[in-house]
Amino acid sequence: MSRSNPRVLSTLERAGGFASAQEVYKLMQREGEKIGLTTVYRSLQSLVNDKIVDVLRRDDGEAIYRLCGENHHHHLVCKSCGETVEIEGVAIEKWAKAMAAEHGFRDVGHTAEIFGLCSKC
Amino acid sequence: MSRSNPRVLSTLERAGGFASAQEVYKLMQREGEKIGLTTVYRSLQSLVNDKIVDVLRRDDGEAIYRLCGENHHHHLVCKSCGETVEIEGVAIEKWAKAMAAEHGFRDVGHTAEIFGLCSKC
DNA sequence: ATGGAAATGATAATCATTTTCATTTGTGGT
DNA sequence: ACCACAAATGAAAATGATTATCATTTCCAT
Ligand SMILES: [Mn+2]
Ligand SMILES: [Mn+2]
Ligand SMILES: [Zn+2]
Ligand SMILES: [Zn+2]
């Protein structure tokens, strides 16, 4: 495994919201940064692995990345326009713990996403 | 636009759960059905359009389809041995609806998985 | 300086999905 | 039956993101 190239993270920060690997790459090129597409992919994957960035998918399937808040949260995503709301999951946390306990599981993590149509769509 | 080939829907029903276009296609071939991959894609898209089928994406980006309204469940998976328990998610259902309402989302679906170590591992 | 490990990036390979387009099939009128 | 025309079909090629290879470069500890 490789470590994340700091310039990739810096570019993603500057990008503001979500950006795909291809977009981050093009951005860096426009700004004169010398970097390979492969390294951009590797760095973003590494950042996701370290839970420093979130990854989701556009409707067309392209993966998009964005800086993640430091606390654990879940997502409410619009299927149509991609608008994303980070939501709290107190109920989910309890549910996950209860289910794990009930079936004798330990060291559990969980994933939970809600998707639908936002008010604008 | 084209209409959905009924054999595709029938196959997706028989698959029971999620299945990708490629999987539906292979399933039909194995069962001796004569159909083209293109028609499978077109039919699934049409079914999604008509809200007869839900579509979401696997981690690897492949689109997976399932019948709408099919009573879904969630999974508790052991990271070590792979043992899987199907669990109820009443708390999750409520949480998803509440979050959606709070943020003005409609027609929402959700995914939720719990993973950890089972009692044997 | 030197050797090995890690990082890099150009290139090729993968693979799901979409596009083309020629052919087949269905339908309705005569 | 015959014809005209629209819809459906599917083989083949194109697309495009992501991943795998692998030779080269950069780091780093000794
Ligand atoms: Mn997030
Ligand atoms: Mn549920
Ligand atoms: Zn929206
Ligand atoms: Zn186990």
PDB file of C-alpha atoms (C1' of nucleotides) and ligand atoms in Angstrom:
ATOM      1  CA  MET A   1       0.000   0.000   0.000  1.00  0.00           C
ATOM      2  CA  SER A   2       1.091   3.571  -0.540  1.00  0.00           C
ATOM      3  CA  ARG A   3       0.752   6.791   1.362  1.00  0.00           C
ATOM      4  CA  SER A   4      -1.356   9.661   0.142  1.00  0.00           C
ATOM      5  CA  ASN A   5       0.323  12.416  -1.807  1.00  0.00           C
ATOM      6  CA  PRO A   6      -0.345  15.603   0.219  1.00  0.00           C
ATOM      7  CA  ARG A   7      -0.874  17.677  -2.906  1.00  0.00           C
ATOM      8  CA  VAL A   8      -3.911  15.559  -3.743  1.00  0.00           C
ATOM      9  CA  LEU A   9      -5.512  16.263  -0.392  1.00  0.00           C
ATOM     10  CA  SER A  10      -4.677  19.938  -0.745  1.00  0.00           C
ATOM     11  CA  THR A  11      -6.349  20.038  -4.151  1.00  0.00           C
ATOM     12  CA  LEU A  12      -9.435  18.265  -2.885  1.00  0.00           C
ATOM     13  CA  GLU A  13      -9.681  20.827  -0.087  1.00  0.00           C
ATOM     14  CA  ARG A  14      -9.421  23.672  -2.559  1.00  0.00           C
ATOM     15  CA  ALA A  15     -12.082  22.056  -4.741  1.00  0.00           C
ATOM     16  CA  GLY A  16     -14.684  22.725  -2.082  1.00  0.00           C
ATOM     17  CA  GLY A  17     -17.343  20.039  -2.411  1.00  0.00           C
ATOM     18  CA  PHE A  18     -17.245  16.727  -4.198  1.00  0.00           C
ATOM     19  CA  ALA A  19     -14.738  15.948  -6.911  1.00  0.00           C
ATOM     20  CA  SER A  20     -13.977  12.822  -8.879  1.00  0.00           C
ATOM     21  CA  ALA A  21     -10.472  11.458  -9.333  1.00  0.00           C
ATOM     22  CA  GLN A  22     -10.504  12.617 -12.934  1.00  0.00           C
ATOM     23  CA  GLU A  23     -11.553  16.101 -11.873  1.00  0.00           C
ATOM     24  CA  VAL A  24      -8.881  16.364  -9.201  1.00  0.00           C
ATOM     25  CA  TYR A  25      -6.357  15.268 -11.804  1.00  0.00           C
ATOM     26  CA  LYS A  26      -7.466  17.866 -14.354  1.00  0.00           C
ATOM     27  CA  LEU A  27      -7.488  20.551 -11.673  1.00  0.00           C
ATOM     28  CA  MET A  28      -3.915  19.790 -10.726  1.00  0.00           C
ATOM     29  CA  GLN A  29      -2.845  19.832 -14.346  1.00  0.00           C
ATOM     30  CA  ARG A  30      -4.464  23.198 -14.974  1.00  0.00           C
ATOM     31  CA  GLU A  31      -2.607  24.563 -11.983  1.00  0.00           C
ATOM     32  CA  GLY A  32       0.655  23.300 -13.394  1.00  0.00           C
ATOM     33  CA  GLU A  33       1.155  20.480 -10.908  1.00  0.00           C
ATOM     34  CA  LYS A  34       3.130  17.578 -12.293  1.00  0.00           C
ATOM     35  CA  ILE A  35       1.404  14.372 -11.169  1.00  0.00           C
ATOM     36  CA  GLY A  36       0.136  11.151 -12.683  1.00  0.00           C
ATOM     37  CA  LEU A  37      -3.472  10.023 -12.778  1.00  0.00           C
ATOM     38  CA  THR A  38      -2.450   6.786 -11.096  1.00  0.00           C
ATOM     39  CA  THR A  39      -1.102   8.654  -8.088  1.00  0.00           C
ATOM     40  CA  VAL A  40      -4.310  10.642  -7.802  1.00  0.00           C
ATOM     41  CA  TYR A  41      -6.318   7.424  -7.677  1.00  0.00           C
ATOM     42  CA  ARG A  42      -3.965   5.833  -5.190  1.00  0.00           C
ATOM     43  CA  SER A  43      -3.959   8.866  -2.930  1.00  0.00           C
ATOM     44  CA  LEU A  44      -7.722   9.196  -2.874  1.00  0.00           C
ATOM     45  CA  GLN A  45      -8.106   5.516  -2.085  1.00  0.00           C
ATOM     46  CA  SER A  46      -5.642   5.864   0.734  1.00  0.00           C
ATOM     47  CA  LEU A  47      -7.491   8.870   2.120  1.00  0.00           C
ATOM     48  CA  VAL A  48     -10.744   6.936   2.019  1.00  0.00           C
ATOM     49  CA  ASN A  49      -9.053   4.065   3.763  1.00  0.00           C
ATOM     50  CA  ASP A  50      -7.889   6.377   6.514  1.00  0.00           C
ATOM     51  CA  LYS A  51     -11.394   7.823   6.712  1.00  0.00           C
ATOM     52  CA  ILE A  52     -10.128  11.299   5.927  1.00  0.00           C
ATOM     53  CA  VAL A  53     -12.386  11.601   2.895  1.00  0.00           C
ATOM     54  CA  ASP A  54     -15.804  10.245   2.031  1.00  0.00           C
ATOM     55  CA  VAL A  55     -16.519   8.504  -1.227  1.00  0.00           C
ATOM     56  CA  LEU A  56     -19.870   8.094  -2.910  1.00  0.00           C
ATOM     57  CA  ARG A  57     -21.076   7.548  -6.430  1.00  0.00           C
ATOM     58  CA  ARG A  58     -22.704   9.769  -8.982  1.00  0.00           C
ATOM     59  CA  ASP A  59     -25.692   8.466 -10.886  1.00  0.00           C
ATOM     60  CA  ASP A  60     -23.398   7.550 -13.748  1.00  0.00           C
ATOM     61  CA  GLY A  61     -21.290   5.463 -11.385  1.00  0.00           C
ATOM     62  CA  GLU A  62     -18.276   7.741 -11.163  1.00  0.00           C
ATOM     63  CA  ALA A  63     -16.789   7.836  -7.673  1.00  0.00           C
ATOM     64  CA  ILE A  64     -16.663  11.242  -6.039  1.00  0.00           C
ATOM     65  CA  TYR A  65     -14.640  12.273  -3.021  1.00  0.00           C
ATOM     66  CA  ARG A  66     -14.889  14.933  -0.380  1.00  0.00           C
ATOM     67  CA  LEU A  67     -13.321  15.868   2.908  1.00  0.00           C
ATOM     68  CA  CYS A  68     -15.084  14.224   5.758  1.00  0.00           C
ATOM     69  CA  GLY A  69     -16.000  15.648   9.118  1.00  0.00           C
ATOM     70  CA  GLU A  70     -14.058  14.021  11.921  1.00  0.00           C
ATOM     71  CA  ASN A  71     -17.070  12.564  13.720  1.00  0.00           C
ATOM     72  CA  HIS A  72     -18.862   9.461  12.572  1.00  0.00           C
ATOM     73  CA  HIS A  73     -21.900  10.249  10.452  1.00  0.00           C
ATOM     74  CA  HIS A  74     -24.120   8.979   7.672  1.00  0.00           C
ATOM     75  CA  HIS A  75     -25.425  10.378   4.404  1.00  0.00           C
ATOM     76  CA  LEU A  76     -28.715  11.407   2.903  1.00  0.00           C
ATOM     77  CA  VAL A  77     -28.153  11.604  -0.832  1.00  0.00           C
ATOM     78  CA  CYS A  78     -30.356  12.837  -3.647  1.00  0.00           C
ATOM     79  CA  LYS A  79     -30.466  10.264  -6.438  1.00  0.00           C
ATOM     80  CA  SER A  80     -31.153  12.944  -8.990  1.00  0.00           C
ATOM     81  CA  CYS A  81     -28.880  15.915  -8.292  1.00  0.00           C
ATOM     82  CA  GLY A  82     -26.423  14.388  -5.864  1.00  0.00           C
ATOM     83  CA  GLU A  83     -27.059  16.837  -3.049  1.00  0.00           C
ATOM     84  CA  THR A  84     -25.795  15.300   0.145  1.00  0.00           C
ATOM     85  CA  VAL A  85     -26.677  15.957   3.755  1.00  0.00           C
ATOM     86  CA  GLU A  86     -24.545  14.594   6.555  1.00  0.00           C
ATOM     87  CA  ILE A  87     -26.835  13.267   9.234  1.00  0.00           C
ATOM     88  CA  GLU A  88     -26.593  12.069  12.788  1.00  0.00           C
ATOM     89  CA  GLY A  89     -27.298   8.456  13.516  1.00  0.00           C
ATOM     90  CA  VAL A  90     -27.884   8.042  17.226  1.00  0.00           C
ATOM     91  CA  ALA A  91     -30.695   5.610  16.485  1.00  0.00           C
ATOM     92  CA  ILE A  92     -28.453   3.700  14.112  1.00  0.00           C
ATOM     93  CA  GLU A  93     -25.616   3.464  16.587  1.00  0.00           C
ATOM     94  CA  LYS A  94     -27.943   1.983  19.185  1.00  0.00           C
ATOM     95  CA  TRP A  95     -29.486  -0.370  16.674  1.00  0.00           C
ATOM     96  CA  ALA A  96     -26.103  -1.631  15.508  1.00  0.00           C
ATOM     97  CA  LYS A  97     -24.944  -2.238  19.069  1.00  0.00           C
ATOM     98  CA  ALA A  98     -28.182  -3.959  20.044  1.00  0.00           C
ATOM     99  CA  MET A  99     -28.137  -6.258  17.004  1.00  0.00           C
ATOM    100  CA  ALA A 100     -24.495  -7.124  17.558  1.00  0.00           C
ATOM    101  CA  ALA A 101     -25.078  -7.928  21.219  1.00  0.00           C
ATOM    102  CA  GLU A 102     -28.151  -9.989  20.461  1.00  0.00           C
ATOM    103  CA  HIS A 103     -26.174 -12.215  18.100  1.00  0.00           C
ATOM    104  CA  GLY A 104     -22.918 -12.293  20.051  1.00  0.00           C
ATOM    105  CA  PHE A 105     -20.894 -10.158  17.655  1.00  0.00           C
ATOM    106  CA  ARG A 106     -18.121  -7.864  18.874  1.00  0.00           C
ATOM    107  CA  ASP A 107     -15.902  -5.131  17.428  1.00  0.00           C
ATOM    108  CA  VAL A 108     -18.680  -4.134  15.085  1.00  0.00           C
ATOM    109  CA  GLY A 109     -18.811  -1.280  12.656  1.00  0.00           C
ATOM    110  CA  HIS A 110     -21.617  -0.384  10.310  1.00  0.00           C
ATOM    111  CA  THR A 111     -22.592   1.472   7.174  1.00  0.00           C
ATOM    112  CA  ALA A 112     -25.882   3.222   6.548  1.00  0.00           C
ATOM    113  CA  GLU A 113     -26.959   5.426   3.678  1.00  0.00           C
ATOM    114  CA  ILE A 114     -30.308   6.917   2.791  1.00  0.00           C
ATOM    115  CA  PHE A 115     -31.070   7.909  -0.775  1.00  0.00           C
ATOM    116  CA  GLY A 116     -34.058   9.497  -2.435  1.00  0.00           C
ATOM    117  CA  LEU A 117     -35.176  12.749  -4.033  1.00  0.00           C
ATOM    118  CA  CYS A 118     -34.441  16.088  -2.445  1.00  0.00           C
ATOM    119  CA  SER A 119     -37.005  18.874  -2.202  1.00  0.00           C
ATOM    120  CA  LYS A 120     -35.702  20.550  -5.365  1.00  0.00           C
ATOM    121  CA  CYS A 121     -35.916  17.470  -7.534  1.00  0.00           C
TER     122      CYS A 121
ATOM    123  CA  MET B   1     -37.632   4.496 -25.316  1.00  0.00           C
ATOM    124  CA  SER B   2     -38.502   0.833 -25.216  1.00  0.00           C
ATOM    125  CA  ARG B   3     -40.715  -1.376 -23.127  1.00  0.00           C
ATOM    126  CA  SER B   4     -39.370  -3.868 -20.636  1.00  0.00           C
ATOM    127  CA  ASN B   5     -38.986  -7.448 -21.714  1.00  0.00           C
ATOM    128  CA  PRO B   6     -41.134  -9.427 -19.241  1.00  0.00           C
ATOM    129  CA  ARG B   7     -38.615 -12.268 -19.085  1.00  0.00           C
ATOM    130  CA  VAL B   8     -36.104  -9.891 -17.544  1.00  0.00           C
ATOM    131  CA  LEU B   9     -38.461  -8.953 -14.734  1.00  0.00           C
ATOM    132  CA  SER B  10     -39.309 -12.600 -14.224  1.00  0.00           C
ATOM    133  CA  THR B  11     -35.638 -13.455 -13.914  1.00  0.00           C
ATOM    134  CA  LEU B  12     -34.991 -10.645 -11.469  1.00  0.00           C
ATOM    135  CA  GLU B  13     -37.868 -11.935  -9.355  1.00  0.00           C
ATOM    136  CA  ARG B  14     -36.441 -15.423  -9.391  1.00  0.00           C
ATOM    137  CA  ALA B  15     -33.035 -14.068  -8.389  1.00  0.00           C
ATOM    138  CA  GLY B  16     -34.615 -12.859  -5.157  1.00  0.00           C
ATOM    139  CA  GLY B  17     -32.569  -9.939  -3.882  1.00  0.00           C
ATOM    140  CA  PHE B  18     -30.145  -7.733  -5.707  1.00  0.00           C
ATOM    141  CA  ALA B  19     -28.703  -8.628  -9.084  1.00  0.00           C
ATOM    142  CA  SER B  20     -26.657  -6.709 -11.604  1.00  0.00           C
ATOM    143  CA  ALA B  21     -27.483  -6.517 -15.309  1.00  0.00           C
ATOM    144  CA  GLN B  22     -24.590  -8.826 -16.066  1.00  0.00           C
ATOM    145  CA  GLU B  23     -25.820 -11.323 -13.500  1.00  0.00           C
ATOM    146  CA  VAL B  24     -29.367 -11.274 -14.814  1.00  0.00           C
ATOM    147  CA  TYR B  25     -27.992 -11.822 -18.296  1.00  0.00           C
ATOM    148  CA  LYS B  26     -25.832 -14.794 -17.251  1.00  0.00           C
ATOM    149  CA  LEU B  27     -28.733 -16.262 -15.312  1.00  0.00           C
ATOM    150  CA  MET B  28     -30.968 -16.139 -18.356  1.00  0.00           C
ATOM    151  CA  GLN B  29     -28.295 -17.714 -20.520  1.00  0.00           C
ATOM    152  CA  ARG B  30     -27.758 -20.548 -18.074  1.00  0.00           C
ATOM    153  CA  GLU B  31     -31.476 -21.214 -18.174  1.00  0.00           C
ATOM    154  CA  GLY B  32     -31.414 -21.369 -21.944  1.00  0.00           C
ATOM    155  CA  GLU B  33     -33.183 -18.072 -22.571  1.00  0.00           C
ATOM    156  CA  LYS B  34     -32.208 -16.430 -25.821  1.00  0.00           C
ATOM    157  CA  ILE B  35     -31.725 -12.737 -25.128  1.00  0.00           C
ATOM    158  CA  GLY B  36     -29.169 -10.029 -25.769  1.00  0.00           C
ATOM    159  CA  LEU B  37     -27.247  -8.155 -23.108  1.00  0.00           C
ATOM    160  CA  THR B  38     -28.465  -4.892 -24.594  1.00  0.00           C
ATOM    161  CA  THR B  39     -32.085  -5.864 -24.038  1.00  0.00           C
ATOM    162  CA  VAL B  40     -31.345  -6.766 -20.433  1.00  0.00           C
ATOM    163  CA  TYR B  41     -29.862  -3.306 -19.854  1.00  0.00           C
ATOM    164  CA  ARG B  42     -32.724  -1.588 -21.617  1.00  0.00           C
ATOM    165  CA  SER B  43     -35.362  -3.551 -19.723  1.00  0.00           C
ATOM    166  CA  LEU B  44     -33.820  -2.882 -16.330  1.00  0.00           C
ATOM    167  CA  GLN B  45     -33.553   0.818 -17.099  1.00  0.00           C
ATOM    168  CA  SER B  46     -37.166   0.860 -18.133  1.00  0.00           C
ATOM    169  CA  LEU B  47     -38.211  -0.913 -14.947  1.00  0.00           C
ATOM    170  CA  VAL B  48     -36.294   1.613 -12.884  1.00  0.00           C
ATOM    171  CA  ASN B  49     -37.941   4.393 -14.830  1.00  0.00           C
ATOM    172  CA  ASP B  50     -41.356   2.961 -14.052  1.00  0.00           C
ATOM    173  CA  LYS B  51     -40.334   2.602 -10.392  1.00  0.00           C
ATOM    174  CA  ILE B  52     -40.934  -1.121 -10.495  1.00  0.00           C
ATOM    175  CA  VAL B  53     -37.319  -1.747  -9.654  1.00  0.00           C
ATOM    176  CA  ASP B  54     -34.821  -0.043  -7.347  1.00  0.00           C
ATOM    177  CA  VAL B  55     -31.267   0.543  -8.404  1.00  0.00           C
ATOM    178  CA  LEU B  56     -28.222   1.217  -6.302  1.00  0.00           C
ATOM    179  CA  ARG B  57     -24.519   0.613  -6.606  1.00  0.00           C
ATOM    180  CA  ARG B  58     -22.084  -1.872  -5.248  1.00  0.00           C
ATOM    181  CA  ASP B  59     -18.820  -0.672  -3.768  1.00  0.00           C
ATOM    182  CA  ASP B  60     -17.107  -1.468  -7.048  1.00  0.00           C
ATOM    183  CA  GLY B  61     -19.557   0.766  -8.900  1.00  0.00           C
ATOM    184  CA  GLU B  62     -21.624  -1.919 -10.606  1.00  0.00           C
ATOM    185  CA  ALA B  63     -25.342  -1.103 -10.646  1.00  0.00           C
ATOM    186  CA  ILE B  64     -27.567  -3.604  -8.892  1.00  0.00           C
ATOM    187  CA  TYR B  65     -31.327  -3.946  -9.195  1.00  0.00           C
ATOM    188  CA  ARG B  66     -34.083  -5.361  -7.051  1.00  0.00           C
ATOM    189  CA  LEU B  67     -37.830  -5.410  -7.038  1.00  0.00           C
ATOM    190  CA  CYS B  68     -39.401  -2.479  -5.258  1.00  0.00           C
ATOM    191  CA  GLY B  69     -41.447  -3.181  -2.180  1.00  0.00           C
ATOM    192  CA  GLU B  70     -39.761  -6.511  -1.750  1.00  0.00           C
ATOM    193  CA  ASN B  71     -39.434  -6.731   2.003  1.00  0.00           C
ATOM    194  CA  HIS B  72     -35.830  -6.073   2.566  1.00  0.00           C
ATOM    195  CA  HIS B  73     -33.627  -6.947   5.467  1.00  0.00           C
ATOM    196  CA  HIS B  74     -30.171  -6.092   6.660  1.00  0.00           C
ATOM    197  CA  HIS B  75     -27.069  -8.089   7.366  1.00  0.00           C
ATOM    198  CA  LEU B  76     -24.782  -8.767  10.270  1.00  0.00           C
ATOM    199  CA  VAL B  77     -21.602 -10.142   8.763  1.00  0.00           C
ATOM    200  CA  CYS B  78     -18.530 -11.656  10.400  1.00  0.00           C
ATOM    201  CA  LYS B  79     -15.387 -10.072   8.979  1.00  0.00           C
ATOM    202  CA  SER B  80     -13.394 -13.186   9.774  1.00  0.00           C
ATOM    203  CA  CYS B  81     -15.439 -16.237   8.782  1.00  0.00           C
ATOM    204  CA  GLY B  82     -18.132 -14.573   6.693  1.00  0.00           C
ATOM    205  CA  GLU B  83     -21.047 -15.891   8.716  1.00  0.00           C
ATOM    206  CA  THR B  84     -24.080 -13.779   7.942  1.00  0.00           C
ATOM    207  CA  VAL B  85     -27.218 -13.183   9.950  1.00  0.00           C
ATOM    208  CA  GLU B  86     -30.263 -11.565   8.414  1.00  0.00           C
ATOM    209  CA  ILE B  87     -31.662  -9.019  10.825  1.00  0.00           C
ATOM    210  CA  GLU B  88     -34.730  -6.861  11.210  1.00  0.00           C
ATOM    211  CA  GLY B  89     -34.366  -3.124  11.011  1.00  0.00           C
ATOM    212  CA  VAL B  90     -37.479  -1.537  12.489  1.00  0.00           C
ATOM    213  CA  ALA B  91     -35.343   1.105  14.164  1.00  0.00           C
ATOM    214  CA  ILE B  92     -33.559   1.744  10.885  1.00  0.00           C
ATOM    215  CA  GLU B  93     -36.779   2.106   8.949  1.00  0.00           C
ATOM    216  CA  LYS B  94     -38.034   4.717  11.369  1.00  0.00           C
ATOM    217  CA  TRP B  95     -34.716   6.505  11.400  1.00  0.00           C
ATOM    218  CA  ALA B  96     -34.559   6.631   7.610  1.00  0.00           C
ATOM    219  CA  LYS B  97     -38.071   8.000   7.346  1.00  0.00           C
ATOM    220  CA  ALA B  98     -37.485  10.578  10.066  1.00  0.00           C
ATOM    221  CA  MET B  99     -34.252  11.818   8.501  1.00  0.00           C
ATOM    222  CA  ALA B 100     -35.823  12.005   5.068  1.00  0.00           C
ATOM    223  CA  ALA B 101     -38.795  13.959   6.364  1.00  0.00           C
ATOM    224  CA  GLU B 102     -36.605  16.304   8.359  1.00  0.00           C
ATOM    225  CA  HIS B 103     -34.660  17.254   5.233  1.00  0.00           C
ATOM    226  CA  GLY B 104     -37.524  17.245   2.770  1.00  0.00           C
ATOM    227  CA  PHE B 105     -36.490  14.108   0.892  1.00  0.00           C
ATOM    228  CA  ARG B 106     -39.053  11.765  -0.641  1.00  0.00           C
ATOM    229  CA  ASP B 107     -39.080   8.320  -2.252  1.00  0.00           C
ATOM    230  CA  VAL B 108     -36.218   7.269  -0.042  1.00  0.00           C
ATOM    231  CA  GLY B 109     -34.575   3.910   0.269  1.00  0.00           C
ATOM    232  CA  HIS B 110     -31.643   2.934   2.419  1.00  0.00           C
ATOM    233  CA  THR B 111     -28.833   0.492   2.950  1.00  0.00           C
ATOM    234  CA  ALA B 112     -27.444  -0.646   6.292  1.00  0.00           C
ATOM    235  CA  GLU B 113     -24.932  -3.324   7.132  1.00  0.00           C
ATOM    236  CA  ILE B 114     -23.235  -4.257  10.361  1.00  0.00           C
ATOM    237  CA  PHE B 115     -19.920  -6.070  10.358  1.00  0.00           C
ATOM    238  CA  GLY B 116     -17.700  -7.380  13.119  1.00  0.00           C
ATOM    239  CA  LEU B 117     -16.553 -10.634  14.714  1.00  0.00           C
ATOM    240  CA  CYS B 118     -18.956 -13.443  15.468  1.00  0.00           C
ATOM    241  CA  SER B 119     -18.925 -15.405  18.727  1.00  0.00           C
ATOM    242  CA  LYS B 120     -16.847 -18.218  17.189  1.00  0.00           C
ATOM    243  CA  CYS B 121     -14.131 -15.941  15.889  1.00  0.00           C
TER     244      CYS B 121
ATOM    245  C1'  DA C   1      27.997   6.589  -1.123  1.00  0.00           C
ATOM    246  C1'  DT C   2      25.126   2.216  -1.356  1.00  0.00           C
ATOM    247  C1'  DG C   3      21.398  -0.944  -1.140  1.00  0.00           C
ATOM    248  C1'  DG C   4      16.775  -1.748  -0.568  1.00  0.00           C
ATOM    249  C1'  DA C   5      12.138  -0.092  -0.011  1.00  0.00           C
ATOM    250  C1'  DA C   6       8.589   2.956  -1.313  1.00  0.00           C
ATOM    251  C1'  DA C   7       6.537   6.130  -4.609  1.00  0.00           C
ATOM    252  C1'  DT C   8       5.620   7.459  -9.175  1.00  0.00           C
ATOM    253  C1'  DG C   9       3.593   7.542 -13.747  1.00  0.00           C
ATOM    254  C1'  DA C  10       3.303   6.004 -18.565  1.00  0.00           C
ATOM    255  C1'  DT C  11       1.102   2.377 -20.687  1.00  0.00           C
ATOM    256  C1'  DA C  12      -1.822  -1.432 -21.279  1.00  0.00           C
ATOM    257  C1'  DA C  13      -5.592  -4.212 -19.644  1.00  0.00           C
ATOM    258  C1'  DT C  14     -10.315  -4.641 -17.564  1.00  0.00           C
ATOM    259  C1'  DC C  15     -14.887  -4.292 -17.570  1.00  0.00           C
ATOM    260  C1'  DA C  16     -19.481  -2.308 -17.055  1.00  0.00           C
ATOM    261  C1'  DT C  17     -22.299   0.483 -19.736  1.00  0.00           C
ATOM    262  C1'  DT C  18     -23.713   2.979 -23.943  1.00  0.00           C
ATOM    263  C1'  DT C  19     -24.066   3.747 -28.797  1.00  0.00           C
ATOM    264  C1'  DT C  20     -24.736   2.224 -33.555  1.00  0.00           C
ATOM    265  C1'  DC C  21     -27.087   0.241 -36.834  1.00  0.00           C
ATOM    266  C1'  DA C  22     -28.693  -3.540 -39.496  1.00  0.00           C
ATOM    267  C1'  DT C  23     -32.109  -7.059 -38.924  1.00  0.00           C
ATOM    268  C1'  DT C  24     -36.229  -9.064 -37.109  1.00  0.00           C
ATOM    269  C1'  DT C  25     -40.745  -8.874 -35.289  1.00  0.00           C
ATOM    270  C1'  DG C  26     -45.272  -7.047 -34.436  1.00  0.00           C
ATOM    271  C1'  DT C  27     -49.413  -4.413 -35.899  1.00  0.00           C
ATOM    272  C1'  DG C  28     -52.925  -2.341 -38.400  1.00  0.00           C
ATOM    273  C1'  DG C  29     -54.950  -1.159 -42.666  1.00  0.00           C
ATOM    274  C1'  DT C  30     -56.095  -2.631 -47.464  1.00  0.00           C
TER     275       DT C  30
ATOM    276  C1'  DA D   1     -52.353 -12.376 -47.801  1.00  0.00           C
ATOM    277  C1'  DC D   2     -49.742  -8.235 -48.806  1.00  0.00           C
ATOM    278  C1'  DC D   3     -47.703  -4.097 -47.682  1.00  0.00           C
ATOM    279  C1'  DA D   4     -46.007  -0.176 -44.870  1.00  0.00           C
ATOM    280  C1'  DC D   5     -44.243   1.391 -40.883  1.00  0.00           C
ATOM    281  C1'  DA D   6     -42.982   1.469 -36.087  1.00  0.00           C
ATOM    282  C1'  DA D   7     -41.008  -0.897 -32.303  1.00  0.00           C
ATOM    283  C1'  DA D   8     -37.911  -4.299 -30.457  1.00  0.00           C
ATOM    284  C1'  DT D   9     -33.785  -6.838 -30.660  1.00  0.00           C
ATOM    285  C1'  DG D  10     -28.925  -7.908 -30.397  1.00  0.00           C
ATOM    286  C1'  DA D  11     -24.181  -8.189 -32.400  1.00  0.00           C
ATOM    287  C1'  DA D  12     -20.475  -5.416 -32.605  1.00  0.00           C
ATOM    288  C1'  DA D  13     -17.921  -1.298 -31.742  1.00  0.00           C
ATOM    289  C1'  DA D  14     -17.151   2.744 -28.834  1.00  0.00           C
ATOM    290  C1'  DT D  15     -16.807   4.886 -24.401  1.00  0.00           C
ATOM    291  C1'  DG D  16     -14.847   5.866 -20.130  1.00  0.00           C
ATOM    292  C1'  DA D  17     -13.592   5.080 -15.443  1.00  0.00           C
ATOM    293  C1'  DT D  18     -10.792   2.244 -12.784  1.00  0.00           C
ATOM    294  C1'  DT D  19      -7.061  -1.100 -12.082  1.00  0.00           C
ATOM    295  C1'  DA D  20      -2.877  -3.782 -13.091  1.00  0.00           C
ATOM    296  C1'  DT D  21       1.963  -3.807 -14.843  1.00  0.00           C
ATOM    297  C1'  DC D  22       6.325  -2.598 -14.577  1.00  0.00           C
ATOM    298  C1'  DA D  23      10.312   0.152 -15.425  1.00  0.00           C
ATOM    299  C1'  DT D  24      12.146   4.250 -13.424  1.00  0.00           C
ATOM    300  C1'  DT D  25      12.875   7.637  -9.876  1.00  0.00           C
ATOM    301  C1'  DT D  26      12.993   9.279  -5.215  1.00  0.00           C
ATOM    302  C1'  DC D  27      13.802   8.371  -0.169  1.00  0.00           C
ATOM    303  C1'  DC D  28      16.161   6.875   3.738  1.00  0.00           C
ATOM    304  C1'  DA D  29      18.835   4.367   6.884  1.00  0.00           C
ATOM    305  C1'  DT D  30      23.286   2.460   7.411  1.00  0.00           C
TER     306       DT D  30
HETATM  307 MN    MN E   1     -19.393  12.381   5.227  1.00  0.00          MN
HETATM  308 MN    MN E   2     -34.206  -1.617   6.167  1.00  0.00          MN
HETATM  309 ZN    ZN E   3     -31.893  16.632  -5.713  1.00  0.00          ZN
HETATM  310 ZN    ZN E   4     -16.948 -15.397  12.444  1.00  0.00          ZN
END
